[in-house]
Amino acid sequence: MSEVVPEPRQKPTVPAKPTCANISMGSQLLGYVGIDTIIEQMRKKTMKTGFDFNIMVVGQSGLGKSTLVNTLFKSQVSRKSSSWNREEKIPKTVEIKAVNHVIEEGGVKMKLTVIDTPGFGDQINNENCCDPIEKYINEQYEKFLKEEVNIARKKRIPDTRVHCCMYFISPTGHSLRPLDVEFMRHLSKVVNIIPVIAKSDTMTVEEKHDFKQRVRKELEFNGIEFYPQKEFDEDMEDKAENDKIREMMPFAVVGSDKEYQVNGKRVLGRKTPWGVVEVENLNHCEFGLLRDFLIRSHLQDLKEVTHNIHYETYRAKRLNDNGGLPPVNNPDSEEQHESNL
Amino acid sequence: MSVRVKVGGGVPRERDGECRFAIHRQEKRLGTVAPWQQKNLEGYVGFANLPNQVYRKSVKRGFEFTLMVVGESGLGKSTLINSLFLTDLYSSEYPGPSHRIKKTVQVEQSKVLIKEGGVQLLLTIVDTPGFGDAVDNSNCWQPVIDHIDSKFEDYLNAESRVNRRQMPDNRVHCCLYFIAPSGHGLKPLDIEFMKRLHEKVNIIPLIAKADTLTPEECQQFKKQIMKEIQDHKIKIYEFPETDDEEESKIVKKIKDRLPLAVVGSNTIIEVNGKRVRGRQYPWGVAEVENGEHCDFTILRNMLIRTHMQDLKDVTNNVHYENYRSRKLAAVTYNGVDNNKNKGQLTKYDTVEGISPLAQMEEERREHVAKMKKMEMEMEQVFEMKVKEKIQKLKDSETELQRRHEQMKKNLEAQHKELEEKRRQYEEEKASWENQQRMLEQQKLDASRTLEKNKKKGKIF
C-alpha cells in the first residue's frame, strides 16, 4: 500500500496552476521521451503485487448483506458461504467475522476481505451495537500504525484497515431508524460509510423515490457525511462527478446469486409469481450503479481516503495523546513523519 | 340449559312420557345422567327458526370487534388494515400513527362504524406506534399489556355492577403481530413479545411485506418461524376443530400456511382489464387478492368471514376468564389487592393449575399463622405490662412504708415534746403549789400574830 502513496500526492500538482516561477509552463518536448510509459510500469507492478480491499457490511440480520456481497464480487465470498453452519442463531452480542478471499480477473489479483457483523441491531436493547465495530476499526488502524512506526519496516505492510463500510438501511418506506442514525453518526468520522437501501424490491418506484429523499434529508439533518465526502473533493472534475453520485445515493439495491432465463438471456435475479426482478437492470434496481461506483471507479479512491484521511486522523490523535511519541516499546525510534494535518 | 330438557322433546306424548319416566328412574337409580336421546319429529314444529331469530336480534344489535395491530414501523400495518376492511381508515386527512414519529410506545384507538348488507360492525383498531423502533426496546411491550389488562378490568367492573344494562365489549379480540420479512427467523423482540402476550390475547402472527420474499424463501421462512414458535412454547390462536368435512379441509389448509404472508395496498391497478388492489413494480404487479401471490385472502376470510365470532368467544371464555380468576384470587381476605407484580412474568403465570380453593386454603393457613404470631406478641406484651405493674406496686409499698416510719417518728417526737411540756407543767404546778403553801403559811402566821396581838389587847 505504501508504494502507491506517492502517486496521489502528485495528482494535485498536475492540474493546478504553477505558482512557482521556476516551473516553465508547457515546455515543449523535442522528441518522444517516454515519460508516459510510467503508467504502464505502474500497471505491471500493481498486477504483480496485487492489491487488497477490505469491505465491512453492517445491518440487521435478514437484509441481504451476504447475498449482496456475493453478487458484487460475483463469487461466494460471504460468511454464509464459507461457514458450514446453515442455521445460524442470532448471536447475543455483535460479533465481527472476517473472511479472506483471493479473486482474480484479467491478470489482476485482489485479496478481498469481507467483514461481517452478525448480531448488529438484532437484540432488544441495541445501545452498545456500535462499540465492537468501532473497536475493530480502531484496532486495524492501530496495527497499521505499529507496523509503520517500526524501525525495521516490512516492505509491504499488510493492510487490514477497513476501506469501506456498507450500511444497510431497512426498506421501511418511512424514514431512518434511530439506530441507523446513531451508527452512521459515530462511524462516518472513522471510516467511509456507503449507505445502501437493502431489499429494494419491496418498494414501488414512487415509494423508492420518496424514501430516498427522506433518507437523504435525514442524513443531512444529522450531519452525516457519507462517502464520497464533500470536503475531500479535490477539483471541479471530481466535485461534478461526485455530486452526481451523491444525488443518487443511497443506492436502492437488490442482491441475488441465482440466475433465471428472461427473454432468452440468463440474468441474475429473483423470481416472484408476478415477474422476475433483474439485478442488473437499471430500471429495476440500482445495483449496477453501486457496483460501478464501488469497484469500477472509486475503489482506489476509497483506499486513498482511508489511508490519507481516516488513518491520518487516527494517527495524529494517537501521537498527540502520547505526547508526540509513537506508541511502541522501542524508546530509540524517532518521529519519522510530519503530521500533514 | 337444564338437564331435564331433551333434544327431541316437543309436545309430550304418551310414548315420550313413558320414556321420560324410564329415564328418570334410571337417573334416580344410577345417579348419573343418561345421554340425551334423539327423538324423531312427526311434523314441523318450527324451532328450526331459532337461528333466524338470533340472527335478526344480532343484526339489530350490531357487532363489535376490536383488532390490535403490533409491529415495527414501516411494516405496512395501516395499509393492511385499509385493505382488509376496504375503507381508508388512515387517509391523507387522518394520517396513520406511522406518519407521526413517536419517541415512546403509544397505544392508540380508532373506532369506525361500517355497514354491509344491513349488518353493522363497530370496528376498533388499536395501533401501537413506536413499538420496536427505539435503540433500546426493553419493556416496549409493557404499554400493550397494560392496555389489554385495562380493557379486561373495565369489562370485569361492568360485569360486577348492579345495573348491567349497558356492557360495551371493548376487550381486545385479536392481535395481529407483524413479523419483518428477514427470511431468517424470529427476532428476540418478537419472541419476547409473543411469550408475554399469548396468555392474554389471541395472537395471529403475520409476515409483513411478503412481496419481498420469493415463494421458496417464504416457505423456508414460515417453517423456521413455526419451529421457533413451537420451541418457545408460544400459543398462537388455534383454529377450532369442526366436524364438518368442508370446514375442516379449509382449516387444515390455513394451518399449513401459518404464519400468513400478507401484502397490503391502497392503490388500485388495472391488470388484464380487471381492476385489482396491488403494487406496481417495473417487473410486474403483485396482486393483493391473488392467492398465489400472498395469503391476504386467507387472512381476510379467516378474520372476517369465518372466525370472527370464534375469536370473540375464545377471548371471552379463555383469556378473559384467565384474567378474571387471576384478578379475583389475588384479592385476600382483608381486601388487600396483591396485584403488585406488574410488568414481570408474575408467579401467577406459573401456578395456573392451582384451583381457587387451594389458593384459599393457603391463604387461610397464612392467616392462621399470622394470628398465632399476633397472639404470641400480645402475650409478651401482657407479661411485660404485668411486670411493670408489680414493680410499680412494690415501689408504692416501699414508699408507704417509708412514710409510715416517718410519721411514726414525727409522732414520737411530738410525744416527747408533750412529755417535756407536761413535766414542765408539773414542775410549775409543783412550784406554784409550793408558793401557795408558803403564802398560806405566811397568811396563817400573819393571822396568828394578829391574834396574838389582839390577845395582848392592844388593838387600836
PDB file of N, CA, C and O in Angstrom, chain A residues 140-185:
ATOM      1  N   GLN A 140      -7.588  -2.062  13.765  1.00  0.00           N
ATOM      2  CA  GLN A 140      -6.872  -2.212  12.486  1.00  0.00           C
ATOM      3  C   GLN A 140      -5.951  -1.024  12.245  1.00  0.00           C
ATOM      4  O   GLN A 140      -4.827  -1.186  11.756  1.00  0.00           O
ATOM      5  N   TYR A 141      -6.428   0.175  12.570  1.00  0.00           N
ATOM      6  CA  TYR A 141      -5.573   1.354  12.432  1.00  0.00           C
ATOM      7  C   TYR A 141      -4.348   1.226  13.324  1.00  0.00           C
ATOM      8  O   TYR A 141      -3.222   1.562  12.942  1.00  0.00           O
ATOM      9  N   GLU A 142      -4.592   0.718  14.514  1.00  0.00           N
ATOM     10  CA  GLU A 142      -3.507   0.568  15.481  1.00  0.00           C
ATOM     11  C   GLU A 142      -2.452  -0.383  14.953  1.00  0.00           C
ATOM     12  O   GLU A 142      -1.250  -0.125  15.060  1.00  0.00           O
ATOM     13  N   LYS A 143      -2.942  -1.486  14.380  1.00  0.00           N
ATOM     14  CA  LYS A 143      -1.996  -2.474  13.833  1.00  0.00           C
ATOM     15  C   LYS A 143      -1.119  -1.843  12.771  1.00  0.00           C
ATOM     16  O   LYS A 143       0.101  -2.007  12.741  1.00  0.00           O
ATOM     17  N   PHE A 144      -1.756  -1.104  11.879  1.00  0.00           N
ATOM     18  CA  PHE A 144      -1.012  -0.471  10.797  1.00  0.00           C
ATOM     19  C   PHE A 144      -0.030   0.547  11.353  1.00  0.00           C
ATOM     20  O   PHE A 144       1.105   0.657  10.898  1.00  0.00           O
ATOM     21  N   LEU A 145      -0.475   1.298  12.339  1.00  0.00           N
ATOM     22  CA  LEU A 145       0.395   2.312  12.925  1.00  0.00           C
ATOM     23  C   LEU A 145       1.639   1.676  13.522  1.00  0.00           C
ATOM     24  O   LEU A 145       2.758   2.146  13.350  1.00  0.00           O
ATOM     25  N   LYS A 146       1.415   0.561  14.227  1.00  0.00           N
ATOM     26  CA  LYS A 146       2.549  -0.111  14.866  1.00  0.00           C
ATOM     27  C   LYS A 146       3.556  -0.551  13.818  1.00  0.00           C
ATOM     28  O   LYS A 146       4.761  -0.403  14.000  1.00  0.00           O
ATOM     29  N   GLU A 147       3.057  -1.113  12.719  1.00  0.00           N
ATOM     30  CA  GLU A 147       3.945  -1.583  11.660  1.00  0.00           C
ATOM     31  C   GLU A 147       4.698  -0.423  11.045  1.00  0.00           C
ATOM     32  O   GLU A 147       5.885  -0.507  10.736  1.00  0.00           O
ATOM     33  N   GLU A 148       3.976   0.683  10.884  1.00  0.00           N
ATOM     34  CA  GLU A 148       4.592   1.820  10.215  1.00  0.00           C
ATOM     35  C   GLU A 148       5.705   2.430  11.050  1.00  0.00           C
ATOM     36  O   GLU A 148       6.689   2.948  10.542  1.00  0.00           O
ATOM     37  N   VAL A 149       5.507   2.385  12.346  1.00  0.00           N
ATOM     38  CA  VAL A 149       6.409   3.088  13.237  1.00  0.00           C
ATOM     39  C   VAL A 149       7.622   2.235  13.592  1.00  0.00           C
ATOM     40  O   VAL A 149       8.591   2.710  14.182  1.00  0.00           O
ATOM     41  N   ASN A 150       7.572   0.980  13.164  1.00  0.00           N
ATOM     42  CA  ASN A 150       8.696   0.067  13.436  1.00  0.00           C
ATOM     43  C   ASN A 150       9.988   0.541  12.796  1.00  0.00           C
ATOM     44  O   ASN A 150       9.972   1.181  11.750  1.00  0.00           O
ATOM     45  N   ILE A 151      11.123   0.195  13.399  1.00  0.00           N
ATOM     46  CA  ILE A 151      12.404   0.563  12.787  1.00  0.00           C
ATOM     47  C   ILE A 151      12.612  -0.286  11.542  1.00  0.00           C
ATOM     48  O   ILE A 151      12.905   0.207  10.463  1.00  0.00           O
ATOM     49  N   ALA A 152      12.459  -1.586  11.718  1.00  0.00           N
ATOM     50  CA  ALA A 152      12.640  -2.482  10.568  1.00  0.00           C
ATOM     51  C   ALA A 152      11.271  -2.734   9.973  1.00  0.00           C
ATOM     52  O   ALA A 152      10.573  -3.665  10.333  1.00  0.00           O
ATOM     53  N   ARG A 153      10.902  -1.854   9.052  1.00  0.00           N
ATOM     54  CA  ARG A 153       9.551  -1.973   8.498  1.00  0.00           C
ATOM     55  C   ARG A 153       9.508  -3.026   7.419  1.00  0.00           C
ATOM     56  O   ARG A 153      10.466  -3.237   6.691  1.00  0.00           O
ATOM     57  N   LYS A 154       8.352  -3.614   7.284  1.00  0.00           N
ATOM     58  CA  LYS A 154       8.192  -4.595   6.206  1.00  0.00           C
ATOM     59  C   LYS A 154       8.076  -3.844   4.890  1.00  0.00           C
ATOM     60  O   LYS A 154       7.666  -2.685   4.841  1.00  0.00           O
ATOM     61  N   LYS A 155       8.415  -4.562   3.819  1.00  0.00           N
ATOM     62  CA  LYS A 155       8.346  -3.918   2.514  1.00  0.00           C
ATOM     63  C   LYS A 155       6.918  -3.540   2.160  1.00  0.00           C
ATOM     64  O   LYS A 155       6.641  -2.457   1.668  1.00  0.00           O
ATOM     65  N   ARG A 156       6.061  -4.471   2.440  1.00  0.00           N
ATOM     66  CA  ARG A 156       4.662  -4.157   2.164  1.00  0.00           C
ATOM     67  C   ARG A 156       3.860  -4.430   3.443  1.00  0.00           C
ATOM     68  O   ARG A 156       3.720  -5.574   3.845  1.00  0.00           O
ATOM     69  N   ILE A 157       3.403  -3.374   4.045  1.00  0.00           N
ATOM     70  CA  ILE A 157       2.645  -3.552   5.298  1.00  0.00           C
ATOM     71  C   ILE A 157       1.280  -4.143   4.944  1.00  0.00           C
ATOM     72  O   ILE A 157       0.584  -3.580   4.095  1.00  0.00           O
ATOM     73  N   PRO A 158       0.951  -5.253   5.545  1.00  0.00           N
ATOM     74  CA  PRO A 158      -0.365  -5.832   5.238  1.00  0.00           C
ATOM     75  C   PRO A 158      -1.461  -4.867   5.708  1.00  0.00           C
ATOM     76  O   PRO A 158      -1.468  -4.416   6.857  1.00  0.00           O
ATOM     77  N   ASP A 159      -2.329  -4.562   4.804  1.00  0.00           N
ATOM     78  CA  ASP A 159      -3.337  -3.538   5.092  1.00  0.00           C
ATOM     79  C   ASP A 159      -4.655  -4.201   5.469  1.00  0.00           C
ATOM     80  O   ASP A 159      -5.349  -4.740   4.619  1.00  0.00           O
ATOM     81  N   THR A 160      -4.949  -4.180   6.773  1.00  0.00           N
ATOM     82  CA  THR A 160      -6.222  -4.769   7.201  1.00  0.00           C
ATOM     83  C   THR A 160      -7.228  -3.694   7.565  1.00  0.00           C
ATOM     84  O   THR A 160      -8.281  -3.980   8.109  1.00  0.00           O
ATOM     85  N   ARG A 161      -6.908  -2.439   7.260  1.00  0.00           N
ATOM     86  CA  ARG A 161      -7.827  -1.372   7.641  1.00  0.00           C
ATOM     87  C   ARG A 161      -9.093  -1.470   6.807  1.00  0.00           C
ATOM     88  O   ARG A 161      -9.063  -1.861   5.654  1.00  0.00           O
ATOM     89  N   VAL A 162     -10.180  -1.065   7.429  1.00  0.00           N
ATOM     90  CA  VAL A 162     -11.462  -1.148   6.740  1.00  0.00           C
ATOM     91  C   VAL A 162     -11.552   0.007   5.743  1.00  0.00           C
ATOM     92  O   VAL A 162     -11.559   1.163   6.127  1.00  0.00           O
ATOM     93  N   HIS A 163     -11.592  -0.328   4.451  1.00  0.00           N
ATOM     94  CA  HIS A 163     -11.633   0.715   3.439  1.00  0.00           C
ATOM     95  C   HIS A 163     -13.033   1.259   3.219  1.00  0.00           C
ATOM     96  O   HIS A 163     -13.195   2.407   2.832  1.00  0.00           O
ATOM     97  N   CYS A 164     -14.007   0.395   3.469  1.00  0.00           N
ATOM     98  CA  CYS A 164     -15.351   0.826   3.140  1.00  0.00           C
ATOM     99  C   CYS A 164     -16.337   0.093   4.033  1.00  0.00           C
ATOM    100  O   CYS A 164     -16.172  -1.097   4.290  1.00  0.00           O
ATOM    101  N   CYS A 165     -17.344   0.831   4.520  1.00  0.00           N
ATOM    102  CA  CYS A 165     -18.341   0.195   5.371  1.00  0.00           C
ATOM    103  C   CYS A 165     -19.695   0.405   4.710  1.00  0.00           C
ATOM    104  O   CYS A 165     -20.151   1.534   4.588  1.00  0.00           O
ATOM    105  N   MET A 166     -20.304  -0.689   4.288  1.00  0.00           N
ATOM    106  CA  MET A 166     -21.625  -0.550   3.655  1.00  0.00           C
ATOM    107  C   MET A 166     -22.686  -0.712   4.719  1.00  0.00           C
ATOM    108  O   MET A 166     -22.784  -1.773   5.344  1.00  0.00           O
ATOM    109  N   TYR A 167     -23.483   0.311   4.897  1.00  0.00           N
ATOM    110  CA  TYR A 167     -24.518   0.229   5.901  1.00  0.00           C
ATOM    111  C   TYR A 167     -25.858  -0.035   5.237  1.00  0.00           C
ATOM    112  O   TYR A 167     -26.270   0.709   4.361  1.00  0.00           O
ATOM    113  N   PHE A 168     -26.536  -1.070   5.676  1.00  0.00           N
ATOM    114  CA  PHE A 168     -27.786  -1.480   5.045  1.00  0.00           C
ATOM    115  C   PHE A 168     -28.972  -0.872   5.767  1.00  0.00           C
ATOM    116  O   PHE A 168     -29.178  -1.107   6.944  1.00  0.00           O
ATOM    117  N   ILE A 169     -29.737  -0.110   5.023  1.00  0.00           N
ATOM    118  CA  ILE A 169     -30.914   0.528   5.605  1.00  0.00           C
ATOM    119  C   ILE A 169     -32.130  -0.339   5.304  1.00  0.00           C
ATOM    120  O   ILE A 169     -32.315  -0.785   4.171  1.00  0.00           O
ATOM    121  N   SER A 170     -32.938  -0.543   6.329  1.00  0.00           N
ATOM    122  CA  SER A 170     -34.112  -1.388   6.147  1.00  0.00           C
ATOM    123  C   SER A 170     -35.191  -0.623   5.365  1.00  0.00           C
ATOM    124  O   SER A 170     -35.458   0.532   5.661  1.00  0.00           O
ATOM    125  N   PRO A 171     -35.797  -1.241   4.373  1.00  0.00           N
ATOM    126  CA  PRO A 171     -36.722  -0.506   3.498  1.00  0.00           C
ATOM    127  C   PRO A 171     -38.108  -0.326   4.099  1.00  0.00           C
ATOM    128  O   PRO A 171     -39.090  -0.838   3.582  1.00  0.00           O
ATOM    129  N   THR A 172     -38.181   0.405   5.187  1.00  0.00           N
ATOM    130  CA  THR A 172     -39.481   0.580   5.823  1.00  0.00           C
ATOM    131  C   THR A 172     -40.382   1.466   4.997  1.00  0.00           C
ATOM    132  O   THR A 172     -41.577   1.365   5.044  1.00  0.00           O
ATOM    133  N   GLY A 173     -39.785   2.362   4.234  1.00  0.00           N
ATOM    134  CA  GLY A 173     -40.614   3.264   3.448  1.00  0.00           C
ATOM    135  C   GLY A 173     -40.919   4.559   4.167  1.00  0.00           C
ATOM    136  O   GLY A 173     -41.458   5.485   3.585  1.00  0.00           O
ATOM    137  N   HIS A 174     -40.567   4.628   5.467  1.00  0.00           N
ATOM    138  CA  HIS A 174     -40.870   5.852   6.202  1.00  0.00           C
ATOM    139  C   HIS A 174     -39.658   6.740   6.367  1.00  0.00           C
ATOM    140  O   HIS A 174     -39.584   7.818   5.801  1.00  0.00           O
ATOM    141  N   SER A 175     -38.712   6.286   7.181  1.00  0.00           N
ATOM    142  CA  SER A 175     -37.540   7.117   7.444  1.00  0.00           C
ATOM    143  C   SER A 175     -36.474   6.248   8.079  1.00  0.00           C
ATOM    144  O   SER A 175     -36.662   5.060   8.272  1.00  0.00           O
ATOM    145  N   LEU A 176     -35.371   6.879   8.436  1.00  0.00           N
ATOM    146  CA  LEU A 176     -34.308   6.128   9.094  1.00  0.00           C
ATOM    147  C   LEU A 176     -34.711   5.792  10.517  1.00  0.00           C
ATOM    148  O   LEU A 176     -35.418   6.539  11.168  1.00  0.00           O
ATOM    149  N   ARG A 177     -34.193   4.660  10.985  1.00  0.00           N
ATOM    150  CA  ARG A 177     -34.460   4.329  12.375  1.00  0.00           C
ATOM    151  C   ARG A 177     -33.430   4.975  13.279  1.00  0.00           C
ATOM    152  O   ARG A 177     -32.337   5.289  12.817  1.00  0.00           O
ATOM    153  N   PRO A 178     -33.763   5.156  14.548  1.00  0.00           N
ATOM    154  CA  PRO A 178     -32.807   5.807  15.452  1.00  0.00           C
ATOM    155  C   PRO A 178     -31.467   5.087  15.480  1.00  0.00           C
ATOM    156  O   PRO A 178     -30.415   5.727  15.546  1.00  0.00           O
ATOM    157  N   LEU A 179     -31.511   3.752  15.380  1.00  0.00           N
ATOM    158  CA  LEU A 179     -30.265   3.002  15.424  1.00  0.00           C
ATOM    159  C   LEU A 179     -29.386   3.346  14.218  1.00  0.00           C
ATOM    160  O   LEU A 179     -28.171   3.485  14.344  1.00  0.00           O
ATOM    161  N   ASP A 180     -30.010   3.475  13.046  1.00  0.00           N
ATOM    162  CA  ASP A 180     -29.245   3.810  11.845  1.00  0.00           C
ATOM    163  C   ASP A 180     -28.537   5.138  12.030  1.00  0.00           C
ATOM    164  O   ASP A 180     -27.344   5.281  11.738  1.00  0.00           O
ATOM    165  N   VAL A 181     -29.287   6.127  12.519  1.00  0.00           N
ATOM    166  CA  VAL A 181     -28.717   7.467  12.674  1.00  0.00           C
ATOM    167  C   VAL A 181     -27.554   7.436  13.651  1.00  0.00           C
ATOM    168  O   VAL A 181     -26.482   8.001  13.406  1.00  0.00           O
ATOM    169  N   GLU A 182     -27.753   6.739  14.772  1.00  0.00           N
ATOM    170  CA  GLU A 182     -26.711   6.634  15.786  1.00  0.00           C
ATOM    171  C   GLU A 182     -25.425   6.075  15.193  1.00  0.00           C
ATOM    172  O   GLU A 182     -24.346   6.646  15.323  1.00  0.00           O
ATOM    173  N   PHE A 183     -25.583   4.934  14.521  1.00  0.00           N
ATOM    174  CA  PHE A 183     -24.413   4.247  13.998  1.00  0.00           C
ATOM    175  C   PHE A 183     -23.672   5.118  12.999  1.00  0.00           C
ATOM    176  O   PHE A 183     -22.455   5.289  13.076  1.00  0.00           O
ATOM    177  N   MET A 184     -24.430   5.674  12.059  1.00  0.00           N
ATOM    178  CA  MET A 184     -23.746   6.410  11.000  1.00  0.00           C
ATOM    179  C   MET A 184     -23.094   7.665  11.528  1.00  0.00           C
ATOM    180  O   MET A 184     -22.028   8.069  11.066  1.00  0.00           O
ATOM    181  N   ARG A 185     -23.717   8.270  12.517  1.00  0.00           N
ATOM    182  CA  ARG A 185     -23.136   9.467  13.077  1.00  0.00           C
ATOM    183  C   ARG A 185     -21.791   9.169  13.726  1.00  0.00           C
ATOM    184  O   ARG A 185     -20.819   9.879  13.539  1.00  0.00           O
TER     185      ARG A 185
END
